[in-house]
C-alpha cells in the first residue's frame, strides 16, 4: 500500500497523448487505463480543464475531425506565408502599376475630350 | 513537413529551432500537439462549439505573434495562460464586464517543486500519510482511498459510493490538497519540536 501513497503527492507524471485522451473521452478505455488518465489529469490543470470542456461536446466522435480541420488550417497559416509574400512582391505589384497608369491615362484623355468639347 | 516525424523532438527544442531560423513551420508542429487541449479549454469557458473552434484559431494566431516578440521558457504553462486569458477576454467582450486578467508570466514554472517533492516522498512522510488520511472528512477519505490506493476510475468510485462523477473528482482533488497540507503541517511541527 505505501507505494501507492506516493501517487497522491507526486507531480511527476508521464504525458497523456491526444489519442489516449480522445479514447478516454469516447469511453473506449478499460477501467484501469481510465484510472491512469484520471490520475494524470489531477496533476495537470491545463489538461484537466481541457477534458472538462471536451466532455461538453455533443458528439465526441467528431472531436478528432475538428482537431484535424484546425490543424489543417494551422498548417496553412504557418506554411504559406513565405510564398504569399513573394507572390505579392513579384506578381501583384506590376498589376498595380499598370492599373494606375491606365487610370491616369484615362483621366488625361477625358480631360482633353471634355476640354475640346467645351471649346467647340 | 509531416508532424509525426517530429514526435521525438521536445517542445523546448522546437521552440529553439524557431528562435534560430524564425520559420513559423516549427510553431505549426508545436501547436498541433495542443489543438485538442486548446479546444477543450476554450469550450470550458465559452460553452459553445463554434465559438470554441474560433477561439482555438485565434489562440494559434496570438501565439505565433507573441513568440516573435518574446522568448518563452515553459511553453505548455505559458500556452495554458494565453488560452485562459484569451477566453476570459472573449467573455468580457460579450458581457461588457471587467474580469481580471491573469498576469503575464512568461517565465512561469510548471509545478515541479523538486525539493518539496523529495521531502514529501521519504518513507517517513509516507508513514505520516496514513495518519493524515484518517483526518480527512469521510467523503474525501473514501474517494482518495478508492482512487489512489485501489486504483479505481472515477466511474467506478462513483458507482461504489453513489456520489456523482463531479463530486468524486472534487473530493479527490480537495482530499489530495488537504493531505499535502496536513503532512506539511506535521513535518513542520516535528522540526519545531527538535
Short mmCIF file of C-alpha atoms in Angstrom, two decimals:
data_model
loop_
_atom_site.label_atom_id
_atom_site.label_comp_id
_atom_site.label_asym_id
_atom_site.label_seq_id
_atom_site.Cartn_x
_atom_site.Cartn_y
_atom_site.Cartn_z
CA UNK A 1 0.00 0.00 0.00
CA UNK A 2 2.53 2.72 0.95
CA UNK A 3 3.87 2.60 -2.59
CA UNK A 4 0.52 3.91 -3.78
CA UNK A 5 0.70 6.77 -1.30
CA UNK A 6 3.42 8.25 -3.47
CA UNK A 7 0.91 8.83 -6.25
CA UNK A 8 -1.02 11.25 -4.08
CA UNK A 9 1.99 13.50 -3.63
CA UNK A 10 3.60 13.13 -7.00
CA UNK A 11 3.69 15.82 -9.63
CA UNK A 12 5.82 13.79 -11.92
CA UNK A 13 3.77 12.03 -14.48
CA UNK A 14 4.03 10.72 -17.96
CA UNK A 15 2.26 12.71 -20.65
CA UNK A 16 -1.07 11.53 -21.96
CA UNK A 17 -1.16 11.84 -25.73
CA UNK A 18 -4.09 13.27 -27.66
CA UNK A 19 -5.07 9.86 -28.96
CA UNK A 20 -5.41 8.34 -25.49
CA UNK A 21 -7.31 11.41 -24.35
CA UNK A 22 -9.75 11.01 -27.25
CA UNK A 23 -10.30 7.34 -26.40
CA UNK A 24 -10.88 8.35 -22.78
CA UNK A 25 -13.48 10.93 -23.82
CA UNK A 26 -15.20 8.43 -26.07
CA UNK A 27 -15.35 5.97 -23.17
CA UNK A 28 -13.25 3.43 -25.03
CA UNK A 29 -10.61 2.76 -22.38
CA UNK A 30 -10.52 -0.02 -19.80
CA UNK A 31 -11.19 0.94 -16.17
CA UNK A 32 -7.50 0.54 -15.42
CA UNK A 33 -6.46 2.88 -18.24
CA UNK A 34 -9.18 5.35 -17.26
CA UNK A 35 -7.70 5.47 -13.79
CA UNK A 36 -4.25 6.19 -15.23
CA UNK A 37 -5.59 9.08 -17.33
CA UNK A 38 -7.54 10.49 -14.40
CA UNK A 39 -4.52 10.28 -12.14
CA UNK A 40 -2.59 12.27 -14.70
CA UNK A 41 -5.37 14.84 -15.04
CA UNK A 42 -5.29 15.52 -11.31
CA UNK A 43 -1.70 16.67 -11.73
CA UNK A 44 -2.16 18.85 -14.77
CA UNK A 45 -4.59 21.77 -14.60
CA UNK A 46 -4.34 22.51 -18.32
CA UNK A 47 -5.36 19.01 -19.33
CA UNK A 48 -7.91 18.74 -16.56
CA UNK A 49 -9.73 21.89 -17.66
CA UNK A 50 -9.50 20.78 -21.27
CA UNK A 51 -11.14 17.45 -20.51
CA UNK A 52 -13.91 19.22 -18.61
CA UNK A 53 -14.57 21.32 -21.70
CA UNK A 54 -14.26 18.45 -24.16
CA UNK A 55 -16.86 16.50 -22.21
CA UNK A 56 -19.34 19.24 -23.14
CA UNK A 57 -19.12 18.43 -26.86
CA UNK A 58 -22.26 16.67 -28.01
CA UNK A 59 -20.57 14.27 -30.39
CA UNK A 60 -17.24 13.02 -29.09
CA UNK A 61 -16.64 11.07 -32.29
CA UNK A 62 -16.44 14.40 -34.12
CA UNK A 63 -13.62 15.69 -31.96
CA UNK A 64 -10.88 14.06 -33.96
CA UNK A 65 -12.28 15.52 -37.17
CA UNK A 66 -12.44 19.00 -35.63
CA UNK A 67 -8.85 18.72 -34.47
CA UNK A 68 -7.76 17.63 -37.96
CA UNK A 69 -9.56 20.60 -39.53
CA UNK A 70 -8.00 23.04 -37.09
CA UNK A 71 -4.58 21.51 -37.70
CA UNK A 72 -5.01 21.78 -41.44
CA UNK A 73 -5.87 25.43 -41.06
CA UNK A 74 -2.90 25.98 -38.76
CA UNK A 75 -0.61 24.33 -41.27
CA UNK A 76 -1.80 26.72 -43.96
CA UNK A 77 -1.12 29.66 -41.71
CA UNK A 78 2.38 28.61 -40.82
CA UNK A 79 3.43 27.26 -44.22
CA UNK A 80 2.13 29.53 -46.92
CA UNK A 81 3.15 32.88 -45.60
CA UNK A 82 6.54 32.94 -47.25
CA UNK A 83 5.19 32.02 -50.67
CA UNK A 84 2.38 34.53 -50.42
CA UNK A 85 4.78 37.30 -49.53
CA UNK A 86 6.92 36.51 -52.54
CA UNK A 87 3.90 36.48 -54.82
CA UNK A 88 2.95 39.92 -53.55
CA UNK A 89 6.36 41.25 -54.42
CA UNK A 90 6.71 39.86 -57.90
CA UNK A 91 3.22 39.45 -59.26
CA UNK A 92 0.74 41.74 -57.60
CA UNK A 93 2.74 44.92 -57.82
CA UNK A 94 3.22 45.13 -61.64
CA UNK A 95 -0.55 44.87 -61.97
CA UNK A 96 -0.95 47.69 -59.55
CA UNK A 97 1.38 49.90 -61.57
CA UNK A 98 -0.32 49.03 -64.87
CA UNK A 99 -3.77 49.77 -63.44
CA UNK A 100 -2.59 53.11 -62.07
CA UNK A 101 -1.05 54.04 -65.42
CA UNK A 102 -4.26 53.20 -67.28
CA UNK A 103 -6.27 55.23 -64.78
CA UNK A 104 -4.04 58.28 -65.19
CA UNK A 105 -4.21 57.99 -68.99
CA UNK A 106 -8.00 57.74 -68.87
CA UNK A 107 -8.27 60.84 -66.70
CA UNK A 108 -5.97 62.78 -69.02
CA UNK A 109 -7.91 61.61 -72.06
CA UNK A 110 -11.27 62.58 -70.60
CA UNK A 111 -9.88 65.95 -69.61
CA UNK A 112 -8.73 66.60 -73.18
CA UNK A 113 -12.01 65.40 -74.70
CA UNK A 114 -14.16 67.48 -72.34
CA UNK A 115 -11.91 70.48 -72.83
CA UNK A 116 -12.22 70.26 -76.62
CA UNK A 117 -15.96 69.70 -76.49
CA UNK A 118 -16.43 72.79 -74.34
CA UNK A 119 -14.29 74.87 -76.70
CA UNK A 120 -16.10 73.53 -79.73
CA UNK B 1 6.78 18.67 -43.21
CA UNK B 2 4.79 15.93 -41.51
CA UNK B 3 4.18 16.46 -37.81
CA UNK B 4 4.61 12.78 -36.89
CA UNK B 5 8.23 12.69 -37.84
CA UNK B 6 8.97 15.31 -35.16
CA UNK B 7 7.39 13.36 -32.32
CA UNK B 8 10.74 12.69 -30.71
CA UNK B 9 11.59 16.40 -30.54
CA UNK B 10 10.60 18.14 -27.31
CA UNK B 11 8.56 21.35 -27.20
CA UNK B 12 11.61 23.17 -26.00
CA UNK B 13 13.73 22.01 -28.91
CA UNK B 14 11.05 23.00 -31.41
CA UNK B 15 10.97 26.47 -29.87
CA UNK B 16 14.74 26.69 -30.06
CA UNK B 17 14.62 25.80 -33.74
CA UNK B 18 12.04 28.51 -34.28
CA UNK B 19 14.13 31.09 -32.46
CA UNK B 20 17.11 30.07 -34.58
CA UNK B 21 15.56 30.45 -38.04
CA UNK B 22 12.18 32.16 -37.38
CA UNK B 23 10.41 29.66 -39.58
CA UNK B 24 6.78 29.50 -38.46
CA UNK B 25 6.56 25.91 -39.56
CA UNK B 26 8.19 24.86 -36.27
CA UNK B 27 5.41 26.63 -34.40
CA UNK B 28 2.86 24.80 -36.52
CA UNK B 29 4.31 21.46 -35.46
CA UNK B 30 4.47 22.56 -31.84
CA UNK B 31 0.93 23.95 -31.68
CA UNK B 32 -0.61 20.87 -33.27
CA UNK B 33 0.32 18.98 -30.14
CA UNK B 34 -2.06 21.14 -28.17
CA UNK B 35 -5.03 21.57 -30.52
CA UNK B 36 -7.26 19.19 -28.57
CA UNK B 37 -6.37 20.76 -25.24
CA UNK B 38 -6.97 24.27 -26.56
CA UNK B 39 -10.33 23.19 -27.94
CA UNK B 40 -11.24 21.78 -24.54
CA UNK B 41 -10.18 24.84 -22.54
CA UNK B 42 -11.99 27.15 -24.99
CA UNK B 43 -15.13 25.04 -24.71
CA UNK B 44 -14.97 25.04 -20.95
CA UNK B 45 -15.04 28.82 -20.82
CA UNK B 46 -17.10 29.73 -23.87
CA UNK B 47 -19.61 26.86 -23.75
CA UNK B 48 -20.29 26.93 -27.47
CA UNK B 49 -18.78 24.56 -30.03
CA UNK B 50 -18.42 27.09 -32.86
CA UNK B 51 -17.00 29.76 -30.60
CA UNK B 52 -14.56 27.25 -29.15
CA UNK B 53 -13.27 26.41 -32.63
CA UNK B 54 -12.87 30.11 -33.48
CA UNK B 55 -11.13 30.65 -30.21
CA UNK B 56 -8.54 27.93 -30.98
CA UNK B 57 -7.72 29.63 -34.29
CA UNK B 58 -7.33 32.98 -32.59
CA UNK B 59 -5.12 31.49 -29.89
CA UNK B 60 -2.93 30.00 -32.63
CA UNK B 61 -2.54 33.42 -34.22
CA UNK B 62 -1.87 35.08 -30.91
CA UNK B 63 0.80 32.53 -30.01
CA UNK B 64 2.51 32.95 -33.39
CA UNK B 65 2.55 36.73 -32.91
CA UNK B 66 3.70 36.67 -29.31
CA UNK B 67 6.51 34.23 -29.91
CA UNK B 68 8.03 36.60 -32.46
CA UNK B 69 8.34 39.12 -29.64
CA UNK B 70 9.20 37.11 -26.53
CA UNK B 71 11.29 34.17 -25.59
CA UNK B 72 9.23 31.61 -23.74
CA UNK B 73 10.81 29.04 -21.46
CA UNK B 74 8.00 26.76 -20.34
CA UNK B 75 5.81 26.51 -23.38
CA UNK B 76 2.96 24.38 -22.03
CA UNK B 77 2.34 26.53 -18.94
CA UNK B 78 2.62 29.69 -20.99
CA UNK B 79 0.20 28.40 -23.62
CA UNK B 80 -2.30 27.49 -20.91
CA UNK B 81 -2.11 31.05 -19.60
CA UNK B 82 -2.51 32.57 -23.08
CA UNK B 83 -5.51 30.33 -23.75
CA UNK B 84 -7.23 31.19 -20.49
CA UNK B 85 -6.60 34.91 -20.92
CA UNK B 86 -7.97 34.79 -24.43
CA UNK B 87 -11.16 33.07 -23.31
CA UNK B 88 -11.61 35.47 -20.39
CA UNK B 89 -11.23 38.38 -22.77
CA UNK B 90 -13.88 36.99 -25.10
CA UNK B 91 -16.25 36.54 -22.20
CA UNK B 92 -15.50 40.09 -21.12
CA UNK B 93 -16.22 41.39 -24.62
CA UNK B 94 -19.52 39.55 -24.65
CA UNK B 95 -20.63 40.67 -21.23
CA UNK B 96 -19.05 44.10 -21.29
CA UNK B 97 -17.79 43.45 -17.81
CA UNK B 98 -14.32 43.70 -16.41
CA UNK B 99 -12.71 40.46 -15.42
CA UNK B 100 -9.24 40.24 -14.05
CA UNK B 101 -6.59 39.01 -16.37
CA UNK B 102 -4.02 36.57 -15.16
CA UNK B 103 -0.59 38.14 -15.03
CA UNK B 104 1.65 37.70 -17.98
CA UNK B 105 4.18 35.34 -16.56
CA UNK B 106 6.36 34.28 -19.41
CA UNK B 107 8.84 32.55 -17.20
CA UNK B 108 6.10 30.77 -15.28
CA UNK B 109 7.42 27.49 -13.98
CA UNK B 110 5.44 24.28 -14.10
CA UNK B 111 4.72 22.62 -10.83
CA UNK B 112 7.85 20.68 -10.19
CA UNK B 113 8.70 21.51 -6.62
CA UNK B 114 11.65 19.18 -6.70
CA UNK B 115 12.83 19.97 -3.16
CA UNK B 116 9.47 19.63 -1.62
CA UNK B 117 8.88 16.59 -3.74
CA UNK B 118 11.94 14.85 -2.35
CA UNK B 119 10.94 15.79 1.16
CA UNK B 120 7.43 14.56 0.70
CA UNK B 121 8.39 11.20 -0.63
CA UNK B 122 10.57 9.87 2.11
CA UNK B 123 9.37 6.80 3.98
CA UNK B 124 8.68 8.94 6.97
CA UNK B 125 6.23 11.16 5.09
CA UNK B 126 4.51 8.09 3.78
CA UNK B 127 4.02 6.97 7.38
CA UNK B 128 2.51 10.34 8.17
CA UNK B 129 0.19 9.90 5.23
CA UNK B 130 -1.64 7.12 6.97
CA UNK B 131 -2.48 9.32 9.96
CA UNK B 132 -3.29 12.25 7.71
CA UNK B 133 -5.65 10.13 5.63
CA UNK B 134 -7.64 9.33 8.75
CA UNK B 135 -8.02 13.02 9.49
CA UNK B 136 -9.77 13.78 6.20
CA UNK B 137 -13.54 14.07 6.16
CA UNK B 138 -15.26 10.76 5.36
CA UNK B 139 -16.17 11.62 1.75
CA UNK B 140 -12.66 12.71 0.84
CA UNK B 141 -11.12 9.79 2.69
CA UNK B 142 -13.33 7.29 0.92
CA UNK B 143 -12.76 8.72 -2.55
CA UNK B 144 -8.99 9.17 -2.14
CA UNK B 145 -8.65 5.59 -0.86
CA UNK B 146 -10.68 4.09 -3.68
CA UNK B 147 -8.94 6.15 -6.33
CA UNK B 148 -5.30 6.16 -5.30
CA UNK B 149 -4.99 3.01 -3.24
CA UNK B 150 -7.41 0.75 -5.03
CA UNK B 151 -6.72 2.34 -8.42
CA UNK B 152 -10.35 2.69 -9.44
CA UNK B 153 -11.60 5.07 -12.12
CA UNK B 154 -13.95 7.99 -11.32
CA UNK B 155 -16.80 5.98 -12.75
CA UNK B 156 -16.10 3.00 -10.50
CA UNK B 157 -15.69 5.23 -7.44
CA UNK B 158 -18.94 6.93 -8.34
CA UNK B 159 -20.68 3.56 -8.72
CA UNK B 160 -19.45 2.35 -5.35
CA UNK B 161 -20.12 5.47 -3.33
CA UNK B 162 -23.22 6.83 -5.01
CA UNK B 163 -21.60 10.27 -5.48
CA UNK B 164 -21.77 11.91 -8.91
CA UNK B 165 -18.64 11.91 -11.08
CA UNK B 166 -18.19 15.63 -10.41
CA UNK B 167 -18.43 15.11 -6.66
CA UNK B 168 -15.94 12.26 -6.83
CA UNK B 169 -13.47 14.41 -8.69
CA UNK B 170 -13.82 17.30 -6.31
CA UNK B 171 -13.48 15.03 -3.23
CA UNK B 172 -10.29 13.58 -4.69
CA UNK B 173 -8.88 16.98 -5.61
CA UNK B 174 -9.66 18.50 -2.24
CA UNK B 175 -8.61 15.40 -0.37
CA UNK B 176 -5.29 15.39 -2.13
CA UNK B 177 -4.71 19.06 -1.36
CA UNK B 178 -5.69 18.62 2.28
CA UNK B 179 -3.39 15.62 2.66
CA UNK B 180 -0.44 17.67 1.49
CA UNK B 181 -1.29 20.48 3.88
CA UNK B 182 -1.70 18.05 6.78
CA UNK B 183 1.62 16.33 6.07
CA UNK B 184 3.48 19.60 5.72
CA UNK B 185 1.97 20.75 9.00
CA UNK B 186 3.05 17.57 10.73
CA UNK B 187 6.58 17.85 9.34
CA UNK B 188 6.74 21.47 10.46
CA UNK B 189 5.59 20.53 13.96
CA UNK B 190 8.30 17.88 14.13
CA UNK B 191 11.06 20.30 13.14
CA UNK B 192 9.76 22.84 15.67
CA UNK B 193 9.92 20.24 18.41
CA UNK B 194 13.54 19.41 17.57
#
